[in-house]
PDB file of C-alpha atoms in Angstrom:
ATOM      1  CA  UNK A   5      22.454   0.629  -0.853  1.00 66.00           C
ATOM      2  CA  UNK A   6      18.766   0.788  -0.508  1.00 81.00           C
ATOM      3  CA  UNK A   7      16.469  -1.154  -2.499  1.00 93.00           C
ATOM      4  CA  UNK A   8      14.043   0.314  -5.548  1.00 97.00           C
ATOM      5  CA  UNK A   9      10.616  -0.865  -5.044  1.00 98.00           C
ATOM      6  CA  UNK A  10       7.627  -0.226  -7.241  1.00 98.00           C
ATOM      7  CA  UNK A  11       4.044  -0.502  -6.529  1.00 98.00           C
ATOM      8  CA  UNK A  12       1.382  -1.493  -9.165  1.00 98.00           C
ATOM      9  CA  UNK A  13      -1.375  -0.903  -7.798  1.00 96.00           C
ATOM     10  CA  UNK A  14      -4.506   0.358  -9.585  1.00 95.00           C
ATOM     11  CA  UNK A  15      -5.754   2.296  -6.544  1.00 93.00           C
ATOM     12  CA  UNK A  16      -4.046   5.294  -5.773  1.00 95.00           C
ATOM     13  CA  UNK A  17      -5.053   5.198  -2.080  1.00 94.00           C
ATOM     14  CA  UNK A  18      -2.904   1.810  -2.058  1.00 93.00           C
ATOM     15  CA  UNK A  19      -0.083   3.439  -3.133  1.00 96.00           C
ATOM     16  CA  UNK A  20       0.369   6.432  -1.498  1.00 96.00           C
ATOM     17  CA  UNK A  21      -0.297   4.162   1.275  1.00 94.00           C
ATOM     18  CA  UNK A  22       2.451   1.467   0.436  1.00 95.00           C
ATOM     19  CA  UNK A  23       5.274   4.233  -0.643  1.00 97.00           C
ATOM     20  CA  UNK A  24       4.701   6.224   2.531  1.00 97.00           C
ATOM     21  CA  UNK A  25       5.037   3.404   4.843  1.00 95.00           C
ATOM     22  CA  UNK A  26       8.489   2.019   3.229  1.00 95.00           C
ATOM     23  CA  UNK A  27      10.368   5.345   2.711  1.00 96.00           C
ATOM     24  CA  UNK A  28       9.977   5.310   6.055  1.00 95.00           C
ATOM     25  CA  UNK A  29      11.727   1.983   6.126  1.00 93.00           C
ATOM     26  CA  UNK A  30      14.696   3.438   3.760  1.00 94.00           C
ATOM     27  CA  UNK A  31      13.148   2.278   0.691  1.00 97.00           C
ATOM     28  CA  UNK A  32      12.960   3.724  -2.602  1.00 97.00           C
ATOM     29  CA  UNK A  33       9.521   3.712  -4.029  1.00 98.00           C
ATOM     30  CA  UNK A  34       7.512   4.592  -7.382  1.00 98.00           C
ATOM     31  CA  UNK A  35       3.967   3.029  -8.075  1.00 97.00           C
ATOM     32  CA  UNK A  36       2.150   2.626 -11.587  1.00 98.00           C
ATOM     33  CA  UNK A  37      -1.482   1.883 -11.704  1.00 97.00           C
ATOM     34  CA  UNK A  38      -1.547  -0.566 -14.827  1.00 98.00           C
ATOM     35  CA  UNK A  39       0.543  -2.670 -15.969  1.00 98.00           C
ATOM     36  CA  UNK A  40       1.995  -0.673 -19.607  1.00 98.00           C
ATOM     37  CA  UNK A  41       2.758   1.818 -16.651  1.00 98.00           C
ATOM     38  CA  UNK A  42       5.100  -0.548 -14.978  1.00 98.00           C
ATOM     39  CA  UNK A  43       6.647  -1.993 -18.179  1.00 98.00           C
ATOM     40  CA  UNK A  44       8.028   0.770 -18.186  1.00 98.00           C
ATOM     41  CA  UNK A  45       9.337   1.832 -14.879  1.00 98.00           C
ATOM     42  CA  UNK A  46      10.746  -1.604 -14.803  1.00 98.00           C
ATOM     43  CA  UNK A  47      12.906  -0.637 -17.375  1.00 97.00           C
ATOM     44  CA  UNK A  48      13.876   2.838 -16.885  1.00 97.00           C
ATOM     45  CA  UNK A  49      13.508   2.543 -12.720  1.00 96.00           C
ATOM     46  CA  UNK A  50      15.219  -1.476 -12.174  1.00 97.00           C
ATOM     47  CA  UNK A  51      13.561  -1.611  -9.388  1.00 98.00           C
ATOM     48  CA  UNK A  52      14.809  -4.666  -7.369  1.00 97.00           C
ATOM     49  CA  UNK A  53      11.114  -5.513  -5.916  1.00 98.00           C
ATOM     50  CA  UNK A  54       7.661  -5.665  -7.526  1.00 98.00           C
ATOM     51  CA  UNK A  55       4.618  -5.352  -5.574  1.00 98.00           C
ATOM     52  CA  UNK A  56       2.053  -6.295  -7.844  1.00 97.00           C
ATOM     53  CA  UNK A  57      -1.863  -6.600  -7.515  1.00 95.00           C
ATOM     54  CA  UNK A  58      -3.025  -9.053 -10.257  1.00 93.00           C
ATOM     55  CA  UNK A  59      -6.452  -6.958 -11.352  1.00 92.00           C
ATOM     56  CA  UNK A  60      -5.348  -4.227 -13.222  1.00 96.00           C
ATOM     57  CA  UNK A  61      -7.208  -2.068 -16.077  1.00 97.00           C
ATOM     58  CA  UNK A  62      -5.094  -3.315 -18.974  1.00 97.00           C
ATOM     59  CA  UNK A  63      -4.790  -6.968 -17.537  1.00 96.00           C
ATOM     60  CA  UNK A  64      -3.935  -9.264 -15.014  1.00 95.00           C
ATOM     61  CA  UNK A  65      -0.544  -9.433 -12.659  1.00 96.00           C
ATOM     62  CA  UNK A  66      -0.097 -12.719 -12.667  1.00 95.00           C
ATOM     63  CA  UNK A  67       0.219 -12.488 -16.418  1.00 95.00           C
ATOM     64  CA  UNK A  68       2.291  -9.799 -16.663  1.00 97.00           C
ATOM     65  CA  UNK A  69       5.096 -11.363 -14.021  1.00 97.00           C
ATOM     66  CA  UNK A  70       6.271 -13.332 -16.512  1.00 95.00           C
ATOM     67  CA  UNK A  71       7.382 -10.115 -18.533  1.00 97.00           C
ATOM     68  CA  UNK A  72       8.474  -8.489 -15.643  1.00 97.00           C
ATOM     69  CA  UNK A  73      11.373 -11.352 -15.204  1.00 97.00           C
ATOM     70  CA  UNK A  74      12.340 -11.407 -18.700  1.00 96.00           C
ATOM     71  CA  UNK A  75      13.163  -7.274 -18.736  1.00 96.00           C
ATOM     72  CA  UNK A  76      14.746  -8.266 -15.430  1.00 96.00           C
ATOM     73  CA  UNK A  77      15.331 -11.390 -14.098  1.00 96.00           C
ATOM     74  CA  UNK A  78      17.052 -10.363 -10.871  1.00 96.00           C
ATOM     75  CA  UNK A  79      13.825  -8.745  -9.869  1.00 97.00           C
ATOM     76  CA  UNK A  80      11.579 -10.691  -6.844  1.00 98.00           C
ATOM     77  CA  UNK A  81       7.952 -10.097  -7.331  1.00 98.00           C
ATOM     78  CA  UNK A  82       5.480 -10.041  -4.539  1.00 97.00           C
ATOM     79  CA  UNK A  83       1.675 -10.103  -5.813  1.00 95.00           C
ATOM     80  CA  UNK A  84      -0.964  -8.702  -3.546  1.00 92.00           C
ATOM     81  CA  UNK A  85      -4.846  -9.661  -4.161  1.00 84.00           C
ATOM     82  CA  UNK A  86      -8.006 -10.079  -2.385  1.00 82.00           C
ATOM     83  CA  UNK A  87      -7.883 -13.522  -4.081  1.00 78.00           C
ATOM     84  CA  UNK A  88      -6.109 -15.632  -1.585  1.00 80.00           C
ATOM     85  CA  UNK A  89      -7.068 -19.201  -2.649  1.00 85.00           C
ATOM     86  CA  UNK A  90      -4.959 -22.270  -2.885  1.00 89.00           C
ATOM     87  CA  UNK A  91      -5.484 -22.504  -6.750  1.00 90.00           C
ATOM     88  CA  UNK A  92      -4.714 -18.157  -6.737  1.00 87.00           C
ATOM     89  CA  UNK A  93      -1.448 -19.010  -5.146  1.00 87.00           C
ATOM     90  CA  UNK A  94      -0.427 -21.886  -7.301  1.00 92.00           C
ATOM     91  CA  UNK A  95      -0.945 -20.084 -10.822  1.00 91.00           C
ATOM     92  CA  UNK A  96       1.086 -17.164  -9.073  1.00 91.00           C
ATOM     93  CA  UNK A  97       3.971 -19.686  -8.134  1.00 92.00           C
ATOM     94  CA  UNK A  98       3.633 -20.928 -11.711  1.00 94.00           C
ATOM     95  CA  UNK A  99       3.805 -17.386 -13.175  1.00 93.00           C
ATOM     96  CA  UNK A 100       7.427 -16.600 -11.410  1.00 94.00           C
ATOM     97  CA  UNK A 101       5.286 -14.591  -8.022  1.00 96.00           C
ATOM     98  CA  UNK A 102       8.280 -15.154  -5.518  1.00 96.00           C
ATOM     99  CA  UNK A 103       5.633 -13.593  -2.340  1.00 94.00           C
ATOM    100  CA  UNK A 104       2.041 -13.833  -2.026  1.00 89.00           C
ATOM    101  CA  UNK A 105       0.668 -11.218   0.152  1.00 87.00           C
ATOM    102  CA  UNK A 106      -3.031 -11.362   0.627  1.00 84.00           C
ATOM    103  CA  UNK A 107      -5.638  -7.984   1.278  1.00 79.00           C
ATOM    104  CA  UNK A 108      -6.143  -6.744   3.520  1.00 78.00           C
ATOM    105  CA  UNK A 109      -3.087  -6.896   5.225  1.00 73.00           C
ATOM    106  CA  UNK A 110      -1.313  -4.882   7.898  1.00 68.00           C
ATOM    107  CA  UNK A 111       2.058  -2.818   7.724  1.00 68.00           C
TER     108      UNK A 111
END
C-alpha cells in the first residue's frame, strides 16, 4: 500500500517540487497552500504524512499540528521552516511535530 502524503506549503514552487520528487518514490501526494486548505484534505484525503511549513497566510504550522492530530491521530507530521533554532524545534516537539526538517534542504 503506498502512503498519502500532503504538502502545505504556501509556495507553489515548493510543492510541485516536493510532489514530483516522491511520486517518483511511489508516494501519493496532494499539497494545500494554507492551512483551512489542509483541514480539509486531512479529512477528505487521510493522508498518513504531513509535511508542513509553519508560516502560512491564515496562520502558523506549528499551531495548526495540534488540529491536524485530533482529525487524525494516526497521522506523523513533519514541519519544514527556515527557522531551525533550538527553541523552533522545541515548541514543534511540544505541538505534536514528529520530524523537523529544516530549508533549504536537499532531496
Amino acid at each position: 500500500m503506498m502512503e498519502k502524503i500532503l504538502i502545505v506549503d504556501d509556495e507553489v514552487d515548493i510543492c510541485y517540487f516536493l510532489s514530483i520528487n516522491l511520486q517518483k518514490n511511489n508516494f501519493i501526494t496532494s499539497f494545500a497552500n494554507s492551512i483551512s486548505e489542509a483541514k480539509k484534505a486531512i479529512i477528505l484525503e487521510r493522508p498518513s504524512i504531513l509535511l508542513l511549513d509553519n508560516h502560512l497566510p491564515d496562520g502558523f504550522g506549528v499551531d495548526f499540528a495540534l488540529e491536524a492530530k485530533r482529525i487524525n491521530p494516526d497521522i506523523k507530521i513533519v514541519m519544514i521552516t527556515a527557522h531551525d533554532t533550538p527553541t523552533d524545534r522545541k515548541i514543534a516537539q511540544n505541538n505534536g511535530i514528529d520530524f523537523f526538517l529544516a530549508k533549504p534542504f536537499l532531496i
